[in-house]
Tab-separated table of N, CA and C in Angstrom:
chain	number	residue	atom	x	y	z
A	8	UNK	N	-105.441	72.262	-31.689
A	8	UNK	CA	-106.248	72.959	-31.272
A	8	UNK	C	-105.928	74.233	-30.880
A	9	UNK	N	-104.347	74.300	-30.152
A	9	UNK	CA	-103.561	75.040	-29.244
A	9	UNK	C	-103.630	76.229	-30.743
A	10	UNK	N	-102.876	75.149	-31.696
A	10	UNK	CA	-102.586	76.545	-33.150
A	10	UNK	C	-103.572	77.242	-33.907
A	11	UNK	N	-104.783	76.730	-34.072
A	11	UNK	CA	-105.829	77.675	-34.828
A	11	UNK	C	-106.065	78.712	-33.731
A	12	UNK	N	-106.051	78.499	-32.378
A	12	UNK	CA	-106.746	79.536	-31.718
A	12	UNK	C	-105.804	80.589	-31.684
A	13	UNK	N	-104.148	80.318	-31.525
A	13	UNK	CA	-103.182	81.194	-31.780
A	13	UNK	C	-102.920	81.673	-33.301
A	14	UNK	N	-103.831	81.212	-34.143
A	14	UNK	CA	-104.054	81.910	-35.007
A	14	UNK	C	-105.192	82.758	-35.738
A	15	UNK	N	-106.259	82.635	-34.943
A	15	UNK	CA	-107.306	83.381	-35.207
A	15	UNK	C	-106.733	84.582	-33.646
A	16	UNK	N	-106.155	84.630	-33.144
A	16	UNK	CA	-105.643	85.471	-32.101
A	16	UNK	C	-104.528	86.361	-32.867
A	17	UNK	N	-103.624	85.670	-33.152
A	17	UNK	CA	-102.735	86.664	-34.147
A	17	UNK	C	-103.504	87.209	-35.631
A	18	UNK	N	-105.031	86.359	-35.648
A	18	UNK	CA	-105.503	87.443	-37.239
A	18	UNK	C	-106.019	88.430	-36.363
A	19	UNK	N	-106.597	88.140	-35.310
A	19	UNK	CA	-107.392	90.285	-35.013
A	19	UNK	C	-106.204	90.783	-34.044
A	20	UNK	N	-105.323	90.516	-33.793
A	20	UNK	CA	-104.306	91.128	-33.437
A	20	UNK	C	-103.974	92.306	-34.535
A	21	UNK	N	-103.466	91.570	-35.565
A	21	UNK	CA	-103.106	92.371	-37.136
A	21	UNK	C	-104.019	93.095	-37.290
A	22	UNK	N	-105.309	92.652	-37.457
A	22	UNK	CA	-106.551	93.216	-38.039
A	22	UNK	C	-106.712	94.425	-37.233
A	23	UNK	N	-106.717	94.320	-35.550
A	23	UNK	CA	-106.821	95.578	-35.155
A	23	UNK	C	-105.810	96.314	-35.228
A	24	UNK	N	-104.247	96.135	-35.020
A	24	UNK	CA	-103.369	97.283	-35.527
A	24	UNK	C	-102.986	97.812	-37.050
A	25	UNK	N	-103.748	97.105	-38.074
A	25	UNK	CA	-104.277	97.667	-39.153
A	25	UNK	C	-105.274	98.894	-39.014
A	26	UNK	N	-106.268	98.488	-38.315
A	26	UNK	CA	-107.731	99.627	-38.031
A	26	UNK	C	-107.139	100.621	-37.511
A	27	UNK	N	-105.997	100.408	-36.181
A	27	UNK	CA	-105.468	101.547	-35.283
A	27	UNK	C	-104.304	102.121	-35.714
A	28	UNK	N	-103.954	101.562	-36.693
A	28	UNK	CA	-102.286	102.242	-37.717
A	28	UNK	C	-102.793	103.426	-38.491
A	29	UNK	N	-103.857	102.971	-39.522
A	29	UNK	CA	-104.645	103.363	-40.153
A	29	UNK	C	-105.277	104.629	-39.634
A	30	UNK	N	-105.888	104.742	-38.501
A	30	UNK	CA	-106.826	105.978	-37.974
A	30	UNK	C	-106.059	106.343	-37.064
A	31	UNK	N	-104.536	106.492	-37.020
A	31	UNK	CA	-103.661	107.600	-36.823
A	31	UNK	C	-102.944	108.180	-36.771
A	32	UNK	N	-103.002	107.985	-38.488
A	32	UNK	CA	-102.187	108.529	-39.503
A	32	UNK	C	-102.880	109.838	-39.910
A	33	UNK	N	-101.345	111.156	-39.509
A	33	UNK	CA	-102.065	112.420	-40.051
A	33	UNK	C	-102.827	112.172	-41.324
A	34	UNK	N	-103.630	113.837	-41.465
A	34	UNK	CA	-103.812	113.909	-42.480
A	34	UNK	C	-103.335	113.529	-43.936
A	35	UNK	N	-102.267	114.458	-43.691
A	35	UNK	CA	-101.404	114.482	-45.102
A	35	UNK	C	-101.555	112.887	-45.732
A	36	UNK	N	-100.478	112.640	-44.322
A	36	UNK	CA	-100.458	111.400	-44.581
A	36	UNK	C	-100.697	110.134	-45.310
A	37	UNK	N	-101.940	110.456	-44.766
A	37	UNK	CA	-103.092	109.715	-44.768
A	37	UNK	C	-104.186	109.675	-46.208
A	38	UNK	N	-103.964	110.985	-46.898
A	38	UNK	CA	-104.027	111.387	-48.004
A	38	UNK	C	-103.006	110.871	-49.005
A	39	UNK	N	-101.776	110.577	-48.517
A	39	UNK	CA	-100.584	110.163	-49.124
A	39	UNK	C	-101.016	108.878	-49.668
A	40	UNK	N	-101.028	107.920	-48.835
A	40	UNK	CA	-101.435	106.389	-48.495
A	40	UNK	C	-102.599	106.132	-49.604
A	41	UNK	N	-103.563	106.983	-49.205
A	41	UNK	CA	-104.828	106.720	-50.070
A	41	UNK	C	-104.855	107.102	-51.511
A	42	UNK	N	-103.654	107.882	-51.538
A	42	UNK	CA	-103.683	108.276	-53.437
A	42	UNK	C	-102.712	107.124	-53.989
A	43	UNK	N	-101.644	106.646	-53.139
A	43	UNK	CA	-100.399	106.167	-53.998
A	43	UNK	C	-101.404	104.324	-53.600
A	44	UNK	N	-101.799	103.955	-52.998
A	44	UNK	CA	-102.738	102.894	-53.148
A	44	UNK	C	-104.664	102.782	-53.818
A	45	UNK	N	-104.430	104.152	-54.614
A	45	UNK	CA	-105.687	104.154	-55.516
A	45	UNK	C	-107.180	104.134	-54.361
A	46	UNK	N	-107.099	104.534	-52.863
A	46	UNK	CA	-108.177	104.265	-52.136
A	46	UNK	C	-109.467	105.036	-52.531
A	47	UNK	N	-109.070	106.309	-52.830
A	47	UNK	CA	-110.257	107.899	-52.877
A	47	UNK	C	-110.465	107.303	-51.388
A	48	UNK	N	-111.993	107.675	-51.516
A	48	UNK	CA	-112.706	108.123	-50.517
A	48	UNK	C	-113.446	106.694	-49.355
A	49	UNK	N	-112.221	106.268	-48.824
A	49	UNK	CA	-112.420	104.890	-48.544
A	49	UNK	C	-112.389	104.981	-46.713
A	50	UNK	N	-112.293	106.671	-45.865
A	50	UNK	CA	-112.185	106.306	-44.494
A	50	UNK	C	-113.736	106.109	-44.446
A	51	UNK	N	-114.679	106.562	-44.792
A	51	UNK	CA	-116.328	105.581	-44.177
A	51	UNK	C	-116.289	104.215	-44.421
A	52	UNK	N	-116.137	103.737	-45.653
A	52	UNK	CA	-115.911	102.106	-45.710
A	52	UNK	C	-114.853	101.413	-45.007
A	53	UNK	N	-113.553	101.977	-44.364
A	53	UNK	CA	-113.056	101.195	-43.586
A	53	UNK	C	-112.989	101.112	-42.103
A	54	UNK	N	-114.067	102.312	-41.234
A	54	UNK	CA	-114.559	101.697	-40.191
A	54	UNK	C	-115.616	99.932	-40.347
A	55	UNK	N	-116.557	100.347	-41.533
A	55	UNK	CA	-117.233	99.458	-41.227
A	55	UNK	C	-116.405	98.181	-41.482
A	56	UNK	N	-115.665	98.254	-42.458
A	56	UNK	CA	-114.700	97.248	-43.107
A	56	UNK	C	-114.091	96.536	-41.627
A	57	UNK	N	-113.477	97.399	-41.063
A	57	UNK	CA	-112.611	96.776	-39.857
A	57	UNK	C	-112.968	96.816	-38.664
A	58	UNK	N	-114.183	97.519	-38.231
A	58	UNK	CA	-115.055	96.656	-37.206
A	58	UNK	C	-115.811	95.560	-37.379
A	59	UNK	N	-116.163	95.095	-38.563
A	59	UNK	CA	-116.742	94.081	-38.855
A	59	UNK	C	-115.676	92.270	-38.904
A	60	UNK	N	-114.445	93.344	-39.607
A	60	UNK	CA	-113.575	91.896	-39.183
A	60	UNK	C	-112.920	91.438	-37.728
A	61	UNK	N	-113.157	92.814	-37.162
A	61	UNK	CA	-112.373	92.704	-35.568
A	61	UNK	C	-113.570	91.817	-34.966
A	62	UNK	N	-115.417	92.321	-35.568
A	62	UNK	CA	-115.988	91.843	-34.259
A	62	UNK	C	-116.103	89.900	-34.574
A	63	UNK	N	-116.225	90.418	-36.025
A	63	UNK	CA	-116.208	88.576	-36.486
A	63	UNK	C	-115.279	87.749	-35.593
A	64	UNK	N	-113.925	88.146	-35.636
A	64	UNK	CA	-112.529	87.680	-35.252
A	64	UNK	C	-112.570	87.140	-33.811
A	65	UNK	N	-113.560	88.437	-33.266
A	65	UNK	CA	-113.595	88.606	-31.649
A	65	UNK	C	-114.321	87.014	-31.416
A	66	UNK	N	-115.652	87.381	-31.661
A	66	UNK	CA	-116.558	86.434	-31.927
A	66	UNK	C	-116.160	84.654	-32.246
A	67	UNK	N	-115.505	84.652	-33.175
A	67	UNK	CA	-114.722	83.349	-33.374
A	67	UNK	C	-114.168	83.038	-32.270
A	68	UNK	N	-113.129	83.757	-31.941
A	68	UNK	CA	-112.657	83.684	-30.819
A	68	UNK	C	-113.294	83.622	-29.023
A	69	UNK	N	-114.708	82.856	-29.254
A	69	UNK	CA	-115.728	82.615	-28.152
A	69	UNK	C	-116.052	84.011	-27.279
A	70	UNK	N	-115.962	84.994	-28.072
A	70	UNK	CA	-116.408	86.107	-26.598
A	70	UNK	C	-117.644	86.261	-27.046
A	71	UNK	N	-119.088	86.568	-26.253
A	71	UNK	CA	-120.243	86.878	-25.962
A	71	UNK	C	-120.491	87.760	-27.097
A	72	UNK	N	-120.999	88.048	-27.807
A	72	UNK	CA	-121.861	88.980	-28.646
A	72	UNK	C	-121.880	90.474	-27.843
A	73	UNK	N	-121.957	90.582	-26.697
A	73	UNK	CA	-122.790	91.588	-26.455
A	73	UNK	C	-120.727	92.701	-25.913
A	74	UNK	N	-120.402	91.597	-25.523
A	74	UNK	CA	-119.257	91.994	-25.350
A	74	UNK	C	-117.898	92.336	-26.577
A	75	UNK	N	-118.131	91.578	-27.518
A	75	UNK	CA	-117.610	91.797	-28.899
A	75	UNK	C	-118.216	93.390	-29.389
A	76	UNK	N	-119.474	93.647	-29.604
A	76	UNK	CA	-120.004	95.275	-30.175
A	76	UNK	C	-119.724	96.026	-28.793
A	77	UNK	N	-119.388	95.867	-27.439
A	77	UNK	CA	-119.083	96.618	-26.582
A	77	UNK	C	-117.340	97.203	-26.541
A	78	UNK	N	-116.767	95.993	-26.676
A	78	UNK	CA	-115.087	96.457	-27.147
A	78	UNK	C	-114.950	97.213	-28.433
A	79	UNK	N	-115.545	96.324	-29.583
A	79	UNK	CA	-115.416	97.023	-31.225
A	79	UNK	C	-115.599	98.880	-31.023
A	80	UNK	N	-116.843	98.950	-30.257
A	80	UNK	CA	-117.112	100.392	-30.054
A	80	UNK	C	-116.568	100.930	-28.910
A	81	UNK	N	-116.060	100.157	-27.679
A	81	UNK	CA	-114.629	100.886	-27.259
A	81	UNK	C	-113.248	101.512	-28.232
A	82	UNK	N	-112.889	100.769	-28.266
A	82	UNK	CA	-111.786	100.828	-29.637
A	82	UNK	C	-112.115	101.896	-30.842
A	83	UNK	N	-113.310	101.691	-31.212
A	83	UNK	CA	-113.098	102.653	-32.181
A	83	UNK	C	-113.292	104.415	-31.364
A	84	UNK	N	-114.480	104.314	-30.554
A	84	UNK	CA	-114.029	105.495	-29.274
A	84	UNK	C	-112.744	105.829	-29.337
A	85	UNK	N	-112.250	104.753	-28.840
A	85	UNK	CA	-110.813	105.563	-28.449
A	85	UNK	C	-109.792	105.670	-29.240
A	86	UNK	N	-110.032	105.483	-30.237
A	86	UNK	CA	-109.391	106.012	-31.522
A	86	UNK	C	-110.157	107.210	-31.808
A	87	UNK	N	-111.589	107.392	-31.961
A	87	UNK	CA	-112.024	108.999	-32.535
A	87	UNK	C	-111.630	110.315	-31.401
A	88	UNK	N	-111.266	109.675	-29.814
A	88	UNK	CA	-110.930	110.860	-29.108
A	88	UNK	C	-109.505	111.252	-29.417
A	89	UNK	N	-108.839	109.940	-30.211
A	89	UNK	CA	-107.067	110.288	-30.117
A	89	UNK	C	-107.177	111.456	-31.314
A	90	UNK	N	-107.906	111.115	-32.338
A	90	UNK	CA	-107.647	111.584	-33.635
A	90	UNK	C	-107.799	113.173	-33.308
A	91	UNK	N	-108.984	114.186	-32.037
A	91	UNK	CA	-109.037	115.058	-31.910
A	91	UNK	C	-107.531	115.743	-32.049
A	92	UNK	N	-106.225	114.853	-31.468
A	92	UNK	CA	-105.119	115.839	-31.236
A	92	UNK	C	-104.192	115.603	-32.772
A	93	UNK	N	-104.445	114.940	-33.390
A	93	UNK	CA	-103.929	114.084	-34.555
A	93	UNK	C	-103.826	115.002	-35.807
A	94	UNK	N	-102.968	115.953	-35.972
A	94	UNK	CA	-102.925	116.874	-37.275
A	94	UNK	C	-103.985	116.589	-38.500
A	95	UNK	N	-104.832	117.478	-38.880
A	95	UNK	CA	-106.072	117.171	-39.888
A	95	UNK	C	-106.721	116.158	-39.914
A	96	UNK	N	-106.836	115.526	-38.865
A	96	UNK	CA	-108.125	114.112	-38.742
A	96	UNK	C	-108.720	115.541	-37.618
A	97	UNK	N	-110.327	114.305	-37.640
A	97	UNK	CA	-111.443	115.103	-36.686
A	97	UNK	C	-112.080	114.087	-36.423
A	98	UNK	N	-113.195	113.886	-35.467
A	98	UNK	CA	-113.525	112.941	-34.842
A	98	UNK	C	-115.185	113.344	-35.385
A	99	UNK	N	-115.414	112.093	-35.961
A	99	UNK	CA	-117.166	112.443	-36.473
A	99	UNK	C	-117.887	111.214	-36.417
A	100	UNK	N	-119.436	111.544	-36.091
A	100	UNK	CA	-120.269	110.547	-35.538
A	100	UNK	C	-120.690	109.769	-36.341
A	101	UNK	N	-119.829	110.315	-37.901
A	101	UNK	CA	-120.513	109.056	-38.927
A	101	UNK	C	-119.658	107.880	-38.822
A	102	UNK	N	-117.690	108.169	-38.169
A	102	UNK	CA	-117.203	107.087	-38.091
A	102	UNK	C	-117.869	106.373	-36.907
A	103	UNK	N	-118.519	106.618	-36.140
A	103	UNK	CA	-118.691	106.091	-34.639
A	103	UNK	C	-119.928	105.304	-35.258
A	104	UNK	N	-120.777	105.480	-36.175
A	104	UNK	CA	-121.915	104.805	-36.957
A	104	UNK	C	-121.329	104.163	-37.702
A	105	UNK	N	-120.375	104.088	-38.405
A	105	UNK	CA	-119.562	103.195	-39.153
A	105	UNK	C	-118.972	102.002	-38.406
A	106	UNK	N	-118.595	102.597	-37.086
A	106	UNK	CA	-118.191	101.113	-36.519
A	106	UNK	C	-119.155	100.397	-35.602
A	107	UNK	N	-120.251	100.634	-35.297
A	107	UNK	CA	-121.495	100.045	-34.649
A	107	UNK	C	-122.060	98.990	-35.756
A	108	UNK	N	-122.235	99.864	-37.246
A	108	UNK	CA	-122.310	99.098	-38.480
A	108	UNK	C	-121.601	97.868	-38.821
A	109	UNK	N	-120.243	98.129	-38.746
A	109	UNK	CA	-119.360	97.098	-39.038
A	109	UNK	C	-119.412	95.878	-37.887
A	110	UNK	N	-119.195	96.530	-36.303
A	110	UNK	CA	-119.763	95.602	-35.644
A	110	UNK	C	-120.796	94.656	-35.735
A	111	UNK	N	-121.697	95.299	-36.290
A	111	UNK	CA	-123.352	94.234	-35.804
A	111	UNK	C	-123.621	93.463	-37.309
A	112	UNK	N	-122.640	93.657	-38.315
A	112	UNK	CA	-122.734	92.681	-39.610
A	112	UNK	C	-121.602	91.807	-38.885
A	113	UNK	N	-120.281	92.053	-38.236
A	113	UNK	CA	-119.562	91.134	-38.148
A	113	UNK	C	-120.295	89.715	-37.409
A	114	UNK	N	-121.219	90.482	-36.258
A	114	UNK	CA	-122.037	89.786	-35.653
A	114	UNK	C	-122.910	89.068	-36.554
A	115	UNK	N	-123.587	89.084	-37.364
A	115	UNK	CA	-124.250	88.826	-38.485
A	115	UNK	C	-123.595	87.659	-39.601
A	116	UNK	N	-122.508	88.045	-39.741
A	116	UNK	CA	-121.785	87.067	-40.678
A	116	UNK	C	-121.489	86.022	-39.793
A	117	UNK	N	-120.975	86.177	-38.606
A	117	UNK	CA	-120.396	85.089	-37.112
A	117	UNK	C	-121.872	83.979	-37.075
A	118	UNK	N	-122.654	84.629	-36.805
A	118	UNK	CA	-123.664	83.934	-36.298
A	118	UNK	C	-124.276	83.168	-37.769
A	119	UNK	N	-124.430	83.634	-38.833
A	119	UNK	CA	-124.924	83.204	-39.898
A	119	UNK	C	-123.673	81.675	-40.148
A	120	UNK	N	-122.691	81.767	-39.846
A	120	UNK	CA	-121.865	81.038	-40.184
A	120	UNK	C	-121.863	80.005	-39.476
A	121	UNK	N	-122.309	80.186	-38.205
A	121	UNK	CA	-122.364	79.231	-37.203
A	121	UNK	C	-123.832	78.280	-37.186
A	122	UNK	N	-124.939	79.169	-37.809
A	122	UNK	CA	-126.029	78.417	-38.428
A	122	UNK	C	-126.060	77.433	-39.526
A	123	UNK	N	-125.216	77.734	-40.232
A	123	UNK	CA	-124.879	77.133	-41.603
A	123	UNK	C	-123.942	75.727	-41.038
A	124	UNK	N	-122.804	76.056	-40.349
A	124	UNK	CA	-122.315	74.923	-39.843
A	124	UNK	C	-123.190	74.016	-39.187
A	125	UNK	N	-124.054	74.486	-38.232
A	125	UNK	CA	-125.283	73.623	-37.693
A	125	UNK	C	-126.102	72.772	-38.127
A	126	UNK	N	-126.431	73.564	-39.089
A	126	UNK	CA	-127.205	72.565	-40.485
A	126	UNK	C	-126.696	71.709	-41.061
A	127	UNK	N	-125.469	72.116	-41.688
A	127	UNK	CA	-124.696	70.903	-42.505
A	127	UNK	C	-124.415	69.627	-40.985
A	128	UNK	N	-124.482	70.125	-40.337
A	128	UNK	CA	-123.826	68.743	-39.184
A	128	UNK	C	-125.172	68.432	-38.683
A	129	UNK	N	-126.476	68.938	-38.950
A	129	UNK	CA	-127.141	67.560	-38.733
A	129	UNK	C	-128.304	67.332	-39.700
A	130	UNK	N	-127.136	67.101	-40.927
A	130	UNK	CA	-127.973	66.271	-42.202
A	130	UNK	C	-128.911	67.132	-43.059
């Protein structure tokens, strides 16, 4: 039981760190990484993707849905504020919207997964 919890928390930390590190790359470095990995204009999708994973992971760790949403939006907000001081980066409302959409998608996936597991155990 404890090993599963440690794995879930570790996964959450790794996902959050990847999101934060990617968001903190200066513009020129971000473009170089994006080009090297053939990612193209992935920025908008990355907010949705990482916030969905973070929300799913937080919920999987037993955090209530409202707190999951608040935590994801708080992390996203801190990133947007920090980007004001990173060269060639900017804060956008589209990124904030992507964070919210991602959090909602993650929570929906968690809810659907739990519903399917409950139906499966009911017979």
